[in-house]
PDB file of C-alpha atoms in Angstrom:
ATOM      1  CA  MET A   2     -16.021  19.973  -0.080  1.00 80.00           C
ATOM      2  CA  ILE A   3     -15.983  17.821   3.020  1.00 89.00           C
ATOM      3  CA  ALA A   4     -12.574  16.551   3.916  1.00 92.00           C
ATOM      4  CA  HIS A   5     -13.515  15.647   7.764  1.00 94.00           C
ATOM      5  CA  LEU A   6     -16.335  14.212   9.219  1.00 96.00           C
ATOM      6  CA  ARG A   7     -17.082  13.510  13.096  1.00 96.00           C
ATOM      7  CA  GLY A   8     -20.268  12.245  14.857  1.00 96.00           C
ATOM      8  CA  GLU A   9     -22.113   9.324  15.819  1.00 97.00           C
ATOM      9  CA  LEU A  10     -21.652   6.130  13.660  1.00 97.00           C
ATOM     10  CA  ILE A  11     -25.454   4.646  13.154  1.00 97.00           C
ATOM     11  CA  HIS A  12     -24.402   1.827  10.793  1.00 97.00           C
ATOM     12  CA  LYS A  13     -21.368  -0.307   9.589  1.00 95.00           C
ATOM     13  CA  GLN A  14     -20.612  -2.768   7.210  1.00 93.00           C
ATOM     14  CA  PRO A  15     -17.627  -3.900   5.272  1.00 90.00           C
ATOM     15  CA  GLY A  16     -17.468  -0.899   2.404  1.00 93.00           C
ATOM     16  CA  GLN A  17     -19.707   1.567   4.349  1.00 96.00           C
ATOM     17  CA  ALA A  18     -20.228   3.488   7.216  1.00 97.00           C
ATOM     18  CA  ILE A  19     -23.188   5.887   8.191  1.00 97.00           C
ATOM     19  CA  VAL A  20     -22.198   8.922  10.043  1.00 97.00           C
ATOM     20  CA  GLU A  21     -24.748  11.471  11.355  1.00 97.00           C
ATOM     21  CA  ALA A  22     -23.249  14.521  12.162  1.00 95.00           C
ATOM     22  CA  ALA A  23     -25.508  17.946  13.159  1.00 93.00           C
ATOM     23  CA  GLY A  24     -28.579  16.056  12.151  1.00 94.00           C
ATOM     24  CA  VAL A  25     -27.511  14.786   8.775  1.00 96.00           C
ATOM     25  CA  GLY A  26     -26.421  11.081   8.008  1.00 96.00           C
ATOM     26  CA  TYR A  27     -23.308  10.912   5.661  1.00 97.00           C
ATOM     27  CA  ASP A  28     -23.329   7.492   3.420  1.00 97.00           C
ATOM     28  CA  VAL A  29     -19.194   6.794   3.365  1.00 97.00           C
ATOM     29  CA  VAL A  30     -17.619   4.209   1.472  1.00 97.00           C
ATOM     30  CA  ILE A  31     -14.844   2.615   3.395  1.00 96.00           C
ATOM     31  CA  SER A  32     -11.654  -0.060   3.217  1.00 93.00           C
ATOM     32  CA  VAL A  33     -12.145  -2.827   5.024  1.00 90.00           C
ATOM     33  CA  PRO A  34      -8.821  -1.935   7.736  1.00 88.00           C
ATOM     34  CA  THR A  35     -11.057   1.434   8.465  1.00 93.00           C
ATOM     35  CA  PHE A  36     -14.196  -1.037   8.815  1.00 94.00           C
ATOM     36  CA  THR A  37     -12.383  -3.360  11.470  1.00 90.00           C
ATOM     37  CA  SER A  38     -11.041  -0.404  13.213  1.00 92.00           C
ATOM     38  CA  LEU A  39     -14.484   1.468  13.428  1.00 94.00           C
ATOM     39  CA  PRO A  40     -15.861   1.657  16.901  1.00 95.00           C
ATOM     40  CA  SER A  41     -19.145  -0.057  17.786  1.00 95.00           C
ATOM     41  CA  VAL A  42     -22.488   1.408  16.259  1.00 96.00           C
ATOM     42  CA  GLY A  43     -23.882   4.485  18.586  1.00 96.00           C
ATOM     43  CA  ALA A  44     -20.157   5.398  19.431  1.00 96.00           C
ATOM     44  CA  GLU A  45     -18.672   8.650  18.013  1.00 96.00           C
ATOM     45  CA  THR A  46     -16.099   8.192  15.443  1.00 96.00           C
ATOM     46  CA  SER A  47     -14.244  10.741  13.014  1.00 96.00           C
ATOM     47  CA  LEU A  48     -13.070   9.743   9.505  1.00 97.00           C
ATOM     48  CA  HIS A  49     -10.730  11.785   7.074  1.00 96.00           C
ATOM     49  CA  ILE A  50     -13.083  12.296   4.066  1.00 96.00           C
ATOM     50  CA  HIS A  51     -11.853  11.935   0.203  1.00 96.00           C
ATOM     51  CA  THR A  52     -14.992  13.863  -1.611  1.00 96.00           C
ATOM     52  CA  GLN A  53     -15.292  12.621  -5.342  1.00 94.00           C
ATOM     53  CA  VAL A  54     -17.756  14.439  -7.722  1.00 92.00           C
ATOM     54  CA  SER A  55     -19.153  13.335 -10.381  1.00 87.00           C
ATOM     55  CA  GLU A  56     -21.661  14.461 -13.436  1.00 89.00           C
ATOM     56  CA  ASP A  57     -24.318  12.192 -11.218  1.00 89.00           C
ATOM     57  CA  GLN A  58     -23.218  11.538  -7.881  1.00 90.00           C
ATOM     58  CA  ILE A  59     -21.263  12.995  -5.345  1.00 93.00           C
ATOM     59  CA  ALA A  60     -19.680  10.056  -2.880  1.00 95.00           C
ATOM     60  CA  LEU A  61     -17.553  10.196   0.030  1.00 97.00           C
ATOM     61  CA  PHE A  62     -14.361   8.021   0.799  1.00 97.00           C
ATOM     62  CA  GLY A  63     -13.863   7.719   4.577  1.00 97.00           C
ATOM     63  CA  PHE A  64     -10.664   6.834   6.239  1.00 96.00           C
ATOM     64  CA  LEU A  65      -9.838   6.188   9.819  1.00 93.00           C
ATOM     65  CA  ASP A  66      -6.200   6.537   9.481  1.00 89.00           C
ATOM     66  CA  ARG A  67      -4.425   9.839   7.315  1.00 90.00           C
ATOM     67  CA  GLU A  68      -1.748   7.731   5.555  1.00 90.00           C
ATOM     68  CA  GLU A  69      -4.967   5.704   4.064  1.00 92.00           C
ATOM     69  CA  LYS A  70      -6.123   8.688   2.863  1.00 94.00           C
ATOM     70  CA  ARG A  71      -3.179   9.920   0.985  1.00 94.00           C
ATOM     71  CA  LEU A  72      -1.955   6.787  -0.588  1.00 95.00           C
ATOM     72  CA  PHE A  73      -5.931   6.297  -1.546  1.00 96.00           C
ATOM     73  CA  GLU A  74      -5.174   9.890  -3.483  1.00 95.00           C
ATOM     74  CA  ARG A  75      -2.176   8.739  -5.113  1.00 95.00           C
ATOM     75  CA  LEU A  76      -3.857   5.243  -6.152  1.00 96.00           C
ATOM     76  CA  ILE A  77      -6.771   7.272  -8.169  1.00 96.00           C
ATOM     77  CA  THR A  78      -3.807   9.416 -10.376  1.00 95.00           C
ATOM     78  CA  VAL A  79      -3.251   6.065 -11.688  1.00 94.00           C
ATOM     79  CA  SER A  80      -5.036   6.006 -14.912  1.00 91.00           C
ATOM     80  CA  GLY A  81      -7.454   3.464 -15.007  1.00 90.00           C
ATOM     81  CA  VAL A  82      -7.983   3.084 -10.835  1.00 94.00           C
ATOM     82  CA  GLY A  83     -11.268   5.038  -9.912  1.00 93.00           C
ATOM     83  CA  PRO A  84     -11.958   5.828  -6.339  1.00 95.00           C
ATOM     84  CA  LYS A  85     -14.078   2.291  -6.018  1.00 93.00           C
ATOM     85  CA  LEU A  86     -10.646   0.189  -7.474  1.00 94.00           C
ATOM     86  CA  ALA A  87      -8.651   2.263  -4.885  1.00 95.00           C
ATOM     87  CA  ILE A  88     -10.691   1.203  -1.961  1.00 95.00           C
ATOM     88  CA  LYS A  89     -10.476  -2.503  -3.203  1.00 93.00           C
ATOM     89  CA  ILE A  90      -6.937  -2.277  -3.075  1.00 93.00           C
ATOM     90  CA  LEU A  91      -6.398  -0.781   0.270  1.00 93.00           C
ATOM     91  CA  SER A  92      -9.061  -3.736   1.222  1.00 89.00           C
ATOM     92  CA  GLY A  93      -7.018  -6.192  -0.167  1.00 86.00           C
ATOM     93  CA  LEU A  94      -3.509  -5.350   1.367  1.00 85.00           C
ATOM     94  CA  SER A  95      -2.731  -2.837   3.916  1.00 82.00           C
ATOM     95  CA  PRO A  96      -1.076   0.646   3.008  1.00 85.00           C
ATOM     96  CA  GLU A  97       2.098  -0.435   4.170  1.00 85.00           C
ATOM     97  CA  ARG A  98       2.296  -3.551   2.177  1.00 85.00           C
ATOM     98  CA  THR A  99       0.958  -1.722  -0.743  1.00 90.00           C
ATOM     99  CA  VAL A 100       3.707   0.564  -0.790  1.00 90.00           C
ATOM    100  CA  GLN A 101       5.995  -2.266  -0.428  1.00 87.00           C
ATOM    101  CA  ALA A 102       4.637  -3.990  -3.445  1.00 88.00           C
ATOM    102  CA  ILE A 103       4.761  -0.955  -5.645  1.00 91.00           C
ATOM    103  CA  ARG A 104       8.640  -0.040  -4.294  1.00 88.00           C
ATOM    104  CA  ALA A 105       9.567  -3.460  -4.722  1.00 86.00           C
ATOM    105  CA  GLN A 106       8.048  -4.085  -8.147  1.00 89.00           C
ATOM    106  CA  ASP A 107       6.168  -6.863  -6.793  1.00 88.00           C
ATOM    107  CA  HIS A 108       3.250  -7.702  -9.256  1.00 89.00           C
ATOM    108  CA  ALA A 109       2.587 -11.245  -8.076  1.00 87.00           C
ATOM    109  CA  GLN A 110       1.552  -9.590  -4.376  1.00 87.00           C
ATOM    110  CA  LEU A 111      -0.690  -6.973  -6.456  1.00 91.00           C
ATOM    111  CA  THR A 112      -2.317  -9.187  -8.757  1.00 90.00           C
ATOM    112  CA  HIS A 113      -3.594 -11.250  -5.426  1.00 87.00           C
ATOM    113  CA  ILE A 114      -6.280  -8.237  -4.945  1.00 86.00           C
ATOM    114  CA  PRO A 115      -9.432  -8.655  -6.460  1.00 83.00           C
ATOM    115  CA  GLY A 116      -9.902  -6.443  -9.588  1.00 84.00           C
ATOM    116  CA  VAL A 117      -6.103  -6.118 -10.134  1.00 90.00           C
ATOM    117  CA  GLY A 118      -4.879  -7.910 -13.115  1.00 91.00           C
ATOM    118  CA  LYS A 119      -1.243  -7.834 -14.366  1.00 92.00           C
ATOM    119  CA  LYS A 120      -1.621  -4.576 -16.866  1.00 93.00           C
ATOM    120  CA  LEU A 121      -3.026  -2.967 -14.015  1.00 93.00           C
ATOM    121  CA  ALA A 122      -0.061  -3.834 -11.623  1.00 92.00           C
ATOM    122  CA  GLU A 123       2.617  -2.978 -14.169  1.00 93.00           C
ATOM    123  CA  ARG A 124       0.821   0.111 -14.503  1.00 94.00           C
ATOM    124  CA  LEU A 125       0.683   0.579 -10.578  1.00 94.00           C
ATOM    125  CA  VAL A 126       4.086   0.309 -10.372  1.00 93.00           C
ATOM    126  CA  VAL A 127       5.593   2.285 -13.387  1.00 93.00           C
ATOM    127  CA  GLU A 128       3.399   5.074 -12.502  1.00 94.00           C
ATOM    128  CA  LEU A 129       3.720   5.216  -8.593  1.00 93.00           C
ATOM    129  CA  LYS A 130       7.063   3.892  -7.639  1.00 83.00           C
ATOM    130  CA  ASP A 131       8.748   7.081  -7.844  1.00 84.00           C
ATOM    131  CA  LYS A 132       5.808   8.700  -5.716  1.00 87.00           C
ATOM    132  CA  LEU A 133       5.539   7.072  -2.911  1.00 86.00           C
ATOM    133  CA  ASP A 134       9.019   8.347  -1.333  1.00 80.00           C
ATOM    134  CA  ASP A 135       7.193  10.317   1.201  1.00 81.00           C
ATOM    135  CA  PHE A 136       5.182   7.170   2.490  1.00 80.00           C
ATOM    136  CA  ALA A 137       6.978   5.519   5.890  1.00 65.00           C
ATOM    137  CA  VAL A 138       7.099   1.670   5.947  1.00 55.00           C
ATOM    138  CA  ALA A 139       8.135  -0.079   8.381  1.00 49.00           C
ATOM    139  CA  PRO A 140      11.439  -2.055   7.824  1.00 49.00           C
ATOM    140  CA  VAL A 141      10.510  -5.794   7.259  1.00 46.00           C
ATOM    141  CA  PRO A 142      13.103  -7.769   9.543  1.00 48.00           C
ATOM    142  CA  SER A 143      14.888  -9.619   7.287  1.00 51.00           C
ATOM    143  CA  ALA A 144      14.849 -13.324   7.339  1.00 54.00           C
ATOM    144  CA  VAL A 145      18.354 -13.902   7.049  1.00 65.00           C
ATOM    145  CA  ALA A 146      21.486 -12.863   8.985  1.00 67.00           C
ATOM    146  CA  GLY A 147      25.019 -13.228   8.807  1.00 69.00           C
ATOM    147  CA  PRO A 148      28.098 -11.244   8.480  1.00 71.00           C
ATOM    148  CA  ALA A 149      28.224 -10.522   4.550  1.00 82.00           C
ATOM    149  CA  VAL A 150      24.216 -10.089   4.627  1.00 84.00           C
ATOM    150  CA  ASP A 151      24.229  -6.453   5.722  1.00 81.00           C
ATOM    151  CA  ASP A 152      27.151  -5.642   3.588  1.00 84.00           C
ATOM    152  CA  VAL A 153      25.551  -7.166   0.445  1.00 87.00           C
ATOM    153  CA  LEU A 154      22.617  -5.457   1.021  1.00 83.00           C
ATOM    154  CA  SER A 155      24.301  -2.194   1.623  1.00 81.00           C
ATOM    155  CA  ALA A 156      26.271  -2.766  -1.825  1.00 85.00           C
ATOM    156  CA  LEU A 157      23.226  -3.478  -3.597  1.00 84.00           C
ATOM    157  CA  THR A 158      21.348  -0.437  -2.445  1.00 79.00           C
ATOM    158  CA  ASN A 159      24.702   1.294  -3.583  1.00 78.00           C
ATOM    159  CA  LEU A 160      24.312   0.264  -7.083  1.00 82.00           C
ATOM    160  CA  GLY A 161      20.944   1.629  -7.456  1.00 80.00           C
ATOM    161  CA  TYR A 162      18.607  -1.741  -6.963  1.00 80.00           C
ATOM    162  CA  GLN A 163      15.623  -0.883  -4.492  1.00 75.00           C
ATOM    163  CA  ARG A 164      15.917  -2.033  -1.004  1.00 74.00           C
ATOM    164  CA  PRO A 165      12.789  -4.887  -0.983  1.00 75.00           C
ATOM    165  CA  ALA A 166      14.305  -6.474  -4.086  1.00 80.00           C
ATOM    166  CA  ALA A 167      17.904  -6.502  -3.051  1.00 82.00           C
ATOM    167  CA  GLU A 168      16.753  -8.010   0.361  1.00 82.00           C
ATOM    168  CA  LYS A 169      14.866 -10.567  -1.643  1.00 83.00           C
ATOM    169  CA  ALA A 170      17.680 -11.544  -4.181  1.00 87.00           C
ATOM    170  CA  ILE A 171      19.364 -12.195  -0.713  1.00 88.00           C
ATOM    171  CA  GLU A 172      17.063 -14.283   1.063  1.00 86.00           C
ATOM    172  CA  GLN A 173      16.458 -16.558  -2.024  1.00 87.00           C
ATOM    173  CA  SER A 174      20.757 -16.899  -2.339  1.00 89.00           C
ATOM    174  CA  VAL A 175      20.498 -17.822   1.238  1.00 87.00           C
ATOM    175  CA  ALA A 176      17.724 -20.181   0.593  1.00 85.00           C
ATOM    176  CA  LYS A 177      19.739 -22.055  -1.871  1.00 87.00           C
ATOM    177  CA  ASP A 178      23.125 -22.128   0.126  1.00 87.00           C
ATOM    178  CA  LYS A 179      23.149 -21.142   3.815  1.00 83.00           C
ATOM    179  CA  ALA A 180      26.855 -21.015   3.304  1.00 84.00           C
ATOM    180  CA  LEU A 181      26.805 -17.781   1.444  1.00 87.00           C
ATOM    181  CA  ALA A 182      25.494 -15.629   5.051  1.00 84.00           C
ATOM    182  CA  ALA A 183      28.949 -15.852   5.888  1.00 86.00           C
ATOM    183  CA  ASP A 184      30.616 -15.272   2.300  1.00 89.00           C
ATOM    184  CA  PHE A 185      30.309 -11.752   1.090  1.00 89.00           C
ATOM    185  CA  ASP A 186      31.653 -12.167  -2.516  1.00 91.00           C
ATOM    186  CA  GLY A 187      29.576 -15.436  -3.077  1.00 91.00           C
ATOM    187  CA  LEU A 188      26.641 -13.787  -1.736  1.00 91.00           C
ATOM    188  CA  PHE A 189      27.114 -10.341  -3.773  1.00 91.00           C
ATOM    189  CA  ARG A 190      27.395 -13.125  -7.004  1.00 90.00           C
ATOM    190  CA  ALA A 191      24.228 -14.904  -6.231  1.00 91.00           C
ATOM    191  CA  ALA A 192      22.189 -12.468  -5.162  1.00 90.00           C
ATOM    192  CA  LEU A 193      22.932 -10.221  -8.587  1.00 89.00           C
ATOM    193  CA  LYS A 194      22.342 -13.338 -10.420  1.00 88.00           C
ATOM    194  CA  VAL A 195      18.782 -13.359  -8.725  1.00 87.00           C
ATOM    195  CA  ILE A 196      18.010  -9.523  -9.067  1.00 82.00           C
ATOM    196  CA  ARG A 197      18.851  -9.198 -12.725  1.00 75.00           C
TER     197      ARG A 197
END
């Protein structure tokens, strides 16, 4: 199995790169983020490779970023998600945003990706939400601030709500009534209504 490829980039276009290594040109399927980060044609590049073997072909899927490859390999464990659809998902959302959307059970965000319908978005969330704990996601700075915000966020996560869902509920509550940012009880009750 090919797990890593280093050589001269002899062709690139969205969705495809050809890397020549030891005189052989390897045709590699790539995501849009990998395409935009590749060096110019003629330069040396190195890709993390996932080799997919089926009855009629061997396909190589390449990633500049090891985390993107790991996420790709998690996505293809979901029933109904093949390698090509997994590449589409990673091309539609960055790995960080994909992980956040699945953790937050944000079906709307996932259905913005071409090829991902409501049922598939639900399946991605159900099958992966507990399998992405080892992915580091940079915290998204909260759009709201106030003396009660951090305490309410802490209280909601202690009750077992996912942090992204709790942040969203707090943001929506404060957007309706700015005074809630300084009122723990009021904000807590309002956020609970939103999150349920």
